[in-house]
PDB file of C-alpha atoms in Angstrom:
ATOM      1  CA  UNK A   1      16.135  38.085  -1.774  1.00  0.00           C
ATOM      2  CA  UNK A   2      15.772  39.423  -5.136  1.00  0.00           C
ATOM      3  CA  UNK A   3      12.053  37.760  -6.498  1.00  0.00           C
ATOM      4  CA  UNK A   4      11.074  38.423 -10.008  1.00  0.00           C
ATOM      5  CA  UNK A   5       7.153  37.855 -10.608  1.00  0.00           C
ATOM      6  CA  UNK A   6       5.916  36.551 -13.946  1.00  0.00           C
ATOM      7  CA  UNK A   7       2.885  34.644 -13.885  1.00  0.00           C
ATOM      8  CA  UNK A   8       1.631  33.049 -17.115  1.00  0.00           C
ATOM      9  CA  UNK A   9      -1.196  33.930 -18.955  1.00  0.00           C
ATOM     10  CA  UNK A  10      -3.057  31.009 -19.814  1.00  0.00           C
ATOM     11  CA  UNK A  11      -5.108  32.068 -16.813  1.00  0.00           C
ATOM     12  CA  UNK A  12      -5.432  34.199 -13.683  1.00  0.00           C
ATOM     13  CA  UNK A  13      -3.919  32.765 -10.515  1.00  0.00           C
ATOM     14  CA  UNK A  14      -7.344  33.380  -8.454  1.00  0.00           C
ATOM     15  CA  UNK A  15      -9.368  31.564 -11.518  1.00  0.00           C
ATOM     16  CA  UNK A  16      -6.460  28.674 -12.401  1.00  0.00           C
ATOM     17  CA  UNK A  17      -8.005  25.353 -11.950  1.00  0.00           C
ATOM     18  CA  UNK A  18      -6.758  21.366 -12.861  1.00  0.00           C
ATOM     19  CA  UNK A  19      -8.367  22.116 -16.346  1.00  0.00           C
ATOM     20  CA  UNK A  20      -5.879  25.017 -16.843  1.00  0.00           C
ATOM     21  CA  UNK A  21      -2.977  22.827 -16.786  1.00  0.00           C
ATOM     22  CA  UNK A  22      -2.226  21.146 -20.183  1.00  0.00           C
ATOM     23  CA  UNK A  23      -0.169  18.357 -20.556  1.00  0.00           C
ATOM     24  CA  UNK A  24       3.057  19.490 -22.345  1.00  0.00           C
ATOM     25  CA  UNK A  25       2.841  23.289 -21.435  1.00  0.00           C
ATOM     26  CA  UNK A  26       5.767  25.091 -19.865  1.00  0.00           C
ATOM     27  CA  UNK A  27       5.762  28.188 -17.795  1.00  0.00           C
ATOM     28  CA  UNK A  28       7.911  30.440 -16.831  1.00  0.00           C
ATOM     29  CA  UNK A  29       8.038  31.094 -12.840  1.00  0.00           C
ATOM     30  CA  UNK A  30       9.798  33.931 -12.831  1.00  0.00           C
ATOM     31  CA  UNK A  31      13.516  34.532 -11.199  1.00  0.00           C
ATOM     32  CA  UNK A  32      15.709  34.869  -7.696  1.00  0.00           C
ATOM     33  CA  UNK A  33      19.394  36.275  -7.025  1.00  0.00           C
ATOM     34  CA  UNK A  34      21.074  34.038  -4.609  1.00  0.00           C
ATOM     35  CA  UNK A  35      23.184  36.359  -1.859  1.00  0.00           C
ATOM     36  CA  UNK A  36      26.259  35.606  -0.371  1.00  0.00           C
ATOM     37  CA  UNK A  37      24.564  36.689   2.826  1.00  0.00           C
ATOM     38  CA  UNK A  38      21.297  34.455   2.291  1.00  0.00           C
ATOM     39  CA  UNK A  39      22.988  31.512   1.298  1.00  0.00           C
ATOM     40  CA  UNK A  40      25.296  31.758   4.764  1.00  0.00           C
ATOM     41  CA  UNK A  41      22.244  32.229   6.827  1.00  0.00           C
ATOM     42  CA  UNK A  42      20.086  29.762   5.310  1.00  0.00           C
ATOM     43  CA  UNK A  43      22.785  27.372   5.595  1.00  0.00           C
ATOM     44  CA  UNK A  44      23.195  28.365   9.658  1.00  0.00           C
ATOM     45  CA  UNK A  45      19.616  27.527  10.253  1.00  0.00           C
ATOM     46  CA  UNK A  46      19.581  24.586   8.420  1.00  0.00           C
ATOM     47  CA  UNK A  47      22.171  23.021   6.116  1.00  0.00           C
ATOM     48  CA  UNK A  48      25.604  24.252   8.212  1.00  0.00           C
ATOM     49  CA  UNK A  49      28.753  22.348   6.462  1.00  0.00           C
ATOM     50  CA  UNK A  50      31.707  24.427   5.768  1.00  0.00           C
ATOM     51  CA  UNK A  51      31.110  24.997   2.001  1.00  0.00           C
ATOM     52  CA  UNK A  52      27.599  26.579   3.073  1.00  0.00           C
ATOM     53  CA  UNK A  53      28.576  28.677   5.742  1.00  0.00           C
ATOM     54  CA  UNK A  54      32.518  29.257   5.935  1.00  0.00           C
ATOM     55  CA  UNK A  55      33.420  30.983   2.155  1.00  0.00           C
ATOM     56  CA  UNK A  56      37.334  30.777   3.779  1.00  0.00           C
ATOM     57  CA  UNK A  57      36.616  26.774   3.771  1.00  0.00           C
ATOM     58  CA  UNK A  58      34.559  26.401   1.226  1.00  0.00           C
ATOM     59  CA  UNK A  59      37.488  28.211  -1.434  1.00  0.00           C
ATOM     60  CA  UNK A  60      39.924  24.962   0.085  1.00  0.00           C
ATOM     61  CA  UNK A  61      36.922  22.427  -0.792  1.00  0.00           C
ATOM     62  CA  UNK A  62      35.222  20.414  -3.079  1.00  0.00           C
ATOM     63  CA  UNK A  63      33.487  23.109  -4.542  1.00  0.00           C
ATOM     64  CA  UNK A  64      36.356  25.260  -4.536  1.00  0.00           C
ATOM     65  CA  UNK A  65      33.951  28.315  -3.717  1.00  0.00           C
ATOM     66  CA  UNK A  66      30.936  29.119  -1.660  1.00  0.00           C
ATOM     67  CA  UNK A  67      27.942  27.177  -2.257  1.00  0.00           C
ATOM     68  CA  UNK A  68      23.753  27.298  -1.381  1.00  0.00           C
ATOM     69  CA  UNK A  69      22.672  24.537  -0.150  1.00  0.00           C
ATOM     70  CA  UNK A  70      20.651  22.147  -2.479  1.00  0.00           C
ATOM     71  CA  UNK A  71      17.399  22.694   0.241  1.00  0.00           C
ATOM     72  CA  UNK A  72      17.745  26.865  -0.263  1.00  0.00           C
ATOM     73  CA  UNK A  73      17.622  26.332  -4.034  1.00  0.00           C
ATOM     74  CA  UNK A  74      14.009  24.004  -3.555  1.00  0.00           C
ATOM     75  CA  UNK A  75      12.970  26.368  -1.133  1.00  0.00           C
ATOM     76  CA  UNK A  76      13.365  29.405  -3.324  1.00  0.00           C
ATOM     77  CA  UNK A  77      11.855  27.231  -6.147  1.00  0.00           C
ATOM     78  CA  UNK A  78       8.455  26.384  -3.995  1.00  0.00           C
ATOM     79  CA  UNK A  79       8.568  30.225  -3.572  1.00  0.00           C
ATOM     80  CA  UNK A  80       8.332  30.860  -7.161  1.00  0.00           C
ATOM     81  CA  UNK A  81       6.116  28.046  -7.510  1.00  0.00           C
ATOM     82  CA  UNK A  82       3.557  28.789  -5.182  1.00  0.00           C
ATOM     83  CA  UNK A  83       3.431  32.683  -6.326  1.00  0.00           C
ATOM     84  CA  UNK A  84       3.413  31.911 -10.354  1.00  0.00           C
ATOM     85  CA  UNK A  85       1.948  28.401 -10.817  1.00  0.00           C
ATOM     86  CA  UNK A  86      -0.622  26.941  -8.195  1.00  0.00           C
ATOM     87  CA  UNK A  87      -3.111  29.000  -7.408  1.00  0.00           C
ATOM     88  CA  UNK A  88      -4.495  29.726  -4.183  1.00  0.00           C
ATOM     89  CA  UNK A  89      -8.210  28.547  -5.103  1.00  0.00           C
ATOM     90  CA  UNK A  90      -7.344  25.425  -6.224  1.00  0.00           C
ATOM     91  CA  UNK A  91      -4.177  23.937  -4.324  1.00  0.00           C
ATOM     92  CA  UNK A  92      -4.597  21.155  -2.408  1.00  0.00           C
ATOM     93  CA  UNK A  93      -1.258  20.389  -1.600  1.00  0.00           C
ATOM     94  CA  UNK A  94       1.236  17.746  -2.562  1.00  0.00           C
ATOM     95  CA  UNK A  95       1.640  14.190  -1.896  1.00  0.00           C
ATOM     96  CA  UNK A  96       5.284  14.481  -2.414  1.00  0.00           C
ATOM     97  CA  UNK A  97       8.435  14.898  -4.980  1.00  0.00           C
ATOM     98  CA  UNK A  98      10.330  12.376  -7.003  1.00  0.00           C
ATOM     99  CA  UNK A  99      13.202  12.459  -8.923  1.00  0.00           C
ATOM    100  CA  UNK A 100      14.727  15.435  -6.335  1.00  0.00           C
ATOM    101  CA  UNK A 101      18.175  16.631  -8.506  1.00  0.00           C
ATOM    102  CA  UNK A 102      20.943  19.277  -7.499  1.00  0.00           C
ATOM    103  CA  UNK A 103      22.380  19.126 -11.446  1.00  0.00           C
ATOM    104  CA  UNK A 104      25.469  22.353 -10.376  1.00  0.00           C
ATOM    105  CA  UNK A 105      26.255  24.393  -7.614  1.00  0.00           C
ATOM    106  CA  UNK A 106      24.429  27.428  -7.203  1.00  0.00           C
ATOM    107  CA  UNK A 107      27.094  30.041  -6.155  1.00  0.00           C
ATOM    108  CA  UNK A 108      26.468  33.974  -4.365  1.00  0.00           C
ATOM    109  CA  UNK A 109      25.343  36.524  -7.344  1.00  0.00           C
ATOM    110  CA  UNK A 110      23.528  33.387  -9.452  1.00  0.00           C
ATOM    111  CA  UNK A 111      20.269  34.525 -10.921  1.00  0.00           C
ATOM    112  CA  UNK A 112      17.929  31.491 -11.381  1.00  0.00           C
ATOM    113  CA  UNK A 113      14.537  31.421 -12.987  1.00  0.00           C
ATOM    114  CA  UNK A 114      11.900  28.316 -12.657  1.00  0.00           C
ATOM    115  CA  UNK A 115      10.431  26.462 -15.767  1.00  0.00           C
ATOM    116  CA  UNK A 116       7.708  24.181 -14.576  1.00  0.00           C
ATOM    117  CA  UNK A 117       6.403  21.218 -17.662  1.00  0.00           C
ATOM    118  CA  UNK A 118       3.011  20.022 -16.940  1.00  0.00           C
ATOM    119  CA  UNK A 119       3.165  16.156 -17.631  1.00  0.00           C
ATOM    120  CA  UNK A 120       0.477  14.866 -16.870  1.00  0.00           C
ATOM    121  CA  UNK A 121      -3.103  15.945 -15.478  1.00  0.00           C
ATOM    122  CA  UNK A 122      -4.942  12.807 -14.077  1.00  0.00           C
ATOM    123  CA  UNK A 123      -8.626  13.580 -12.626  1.00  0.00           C
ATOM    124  CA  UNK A 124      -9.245  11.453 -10.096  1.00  0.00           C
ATOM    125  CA  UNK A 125     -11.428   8.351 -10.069  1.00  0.00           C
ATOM    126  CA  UNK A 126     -11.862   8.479  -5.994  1.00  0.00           C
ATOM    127  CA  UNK A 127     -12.626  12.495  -5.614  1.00  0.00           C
ATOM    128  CA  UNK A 128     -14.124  13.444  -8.766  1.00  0.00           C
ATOM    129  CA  UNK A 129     -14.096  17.244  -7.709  1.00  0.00           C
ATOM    130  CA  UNK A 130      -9.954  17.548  -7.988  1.00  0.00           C
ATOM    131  CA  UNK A 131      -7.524  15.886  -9.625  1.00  0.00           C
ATOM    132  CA  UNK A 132      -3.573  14.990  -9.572  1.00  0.00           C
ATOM    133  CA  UNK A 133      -0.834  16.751 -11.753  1.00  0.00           C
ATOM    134  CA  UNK A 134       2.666  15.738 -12.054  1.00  0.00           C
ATOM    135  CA  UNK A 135       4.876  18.400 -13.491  1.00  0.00           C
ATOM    136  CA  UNK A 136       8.425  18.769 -14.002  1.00  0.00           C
ATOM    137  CA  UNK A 137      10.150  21.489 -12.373  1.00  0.00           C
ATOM    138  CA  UNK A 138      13.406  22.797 -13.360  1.00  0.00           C
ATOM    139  CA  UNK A 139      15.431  25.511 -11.717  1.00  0.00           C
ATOM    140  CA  UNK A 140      17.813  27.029 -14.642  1.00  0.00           C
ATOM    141  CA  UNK A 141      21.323  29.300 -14.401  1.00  0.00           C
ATOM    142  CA  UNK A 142      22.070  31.978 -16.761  1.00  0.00           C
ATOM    143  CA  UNK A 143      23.450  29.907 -19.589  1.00  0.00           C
ATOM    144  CA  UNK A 144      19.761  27.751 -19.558  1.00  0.00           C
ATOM    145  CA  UNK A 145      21.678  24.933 -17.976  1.00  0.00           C
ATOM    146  CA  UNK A 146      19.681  23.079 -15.180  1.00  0.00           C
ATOM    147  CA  UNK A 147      20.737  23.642 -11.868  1.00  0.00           C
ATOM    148  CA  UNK A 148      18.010  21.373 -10.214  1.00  0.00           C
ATOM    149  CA  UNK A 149      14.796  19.638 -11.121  1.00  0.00           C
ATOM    150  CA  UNK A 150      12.043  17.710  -9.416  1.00  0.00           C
ATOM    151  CA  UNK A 151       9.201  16.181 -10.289  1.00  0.00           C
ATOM    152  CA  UNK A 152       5.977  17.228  -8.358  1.00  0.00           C
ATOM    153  CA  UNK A 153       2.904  15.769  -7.544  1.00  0.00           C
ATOM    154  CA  UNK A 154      -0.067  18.015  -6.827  1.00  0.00           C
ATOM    155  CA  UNK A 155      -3.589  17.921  -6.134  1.00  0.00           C
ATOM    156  CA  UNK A 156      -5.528  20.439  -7.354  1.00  0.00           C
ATOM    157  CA  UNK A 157      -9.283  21.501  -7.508  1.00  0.00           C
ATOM    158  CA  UNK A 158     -11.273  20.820 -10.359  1.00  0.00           C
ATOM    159  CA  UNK A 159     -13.170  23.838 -11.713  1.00  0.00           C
ATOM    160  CA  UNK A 160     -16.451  24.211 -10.195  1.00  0.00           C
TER     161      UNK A 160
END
């Protein structure tokens, strides 16, 4: 798995706090090349139907190719988004995803990079020292077309 690192600037990961995330930014979460091989073993583990796992099957299906399955693309995509946009001081987890979308088939030798929209940071009115962000995360293909998107909910630490 091919991982390319490129944090944003606005502020350092170790000193990145709910204040650091404006409403309407966009950053860019660096890249991954999806393998033929990692797609096919991902898929074993976890996702095994034929246009995952079998590229002889897959060429005769619906896809008519080799595919990664839509839960290797968001796990590759919480891989970039835990090493280039949360930070490890101030991540409190997430309450959950909405809006979960596999837009296109992600196919072996596809380079993807993330682009994550803050839309909204809401301190909380219960826990005054964090508060909840809900950002739009997009997974996009070489052309800049989306490939998948989610939007996230996250709690995060207020600066001290």
């Amino acid at each position: 798995m091919a991982i390319e690192r490129r944090s944003w600037k606005a502020a350092l990961m170790e000193d990145r706090y709910f204040e650091d995330y404006a409403p309407g930014t966009t950053h860019d979460c660096g890249s991954v090349k999806f393998t033929e091989a990692e797609i096919v073993e991902f898929a074993a583990k976890y996702d095994p139907q034929p246009f995952h796992v079998d590229a002889e099957a897959a060429a005769a299906g619906p896809f008519g190719g080799l595919i990664a399955s839509g839960w290797h693309t968001a796990s590759l995509m919480m891989r970039l988004l835990t090493e280039n946009y949360l930070s490890p001081v101030s991540s409190l987890g997430s309450p959950g995803i909405d809006e979960l979308r596999w837009v296109k088939p992600v196919r072996p030798g596809d380079v993807l990079r993330a682009r994550v929209t803050v839309l909204e940071a809401r301190p909380s009115k219960s826990k005054p020292d964090r508060g909840l962000l809900t950002s739009l995360i997009e997974m996009l293909d070489a052309d800049d077309e989306v490939v998948f998107s989610a939007k996230a909910l996250n709690f995060v630490l207020r600066r001290p």
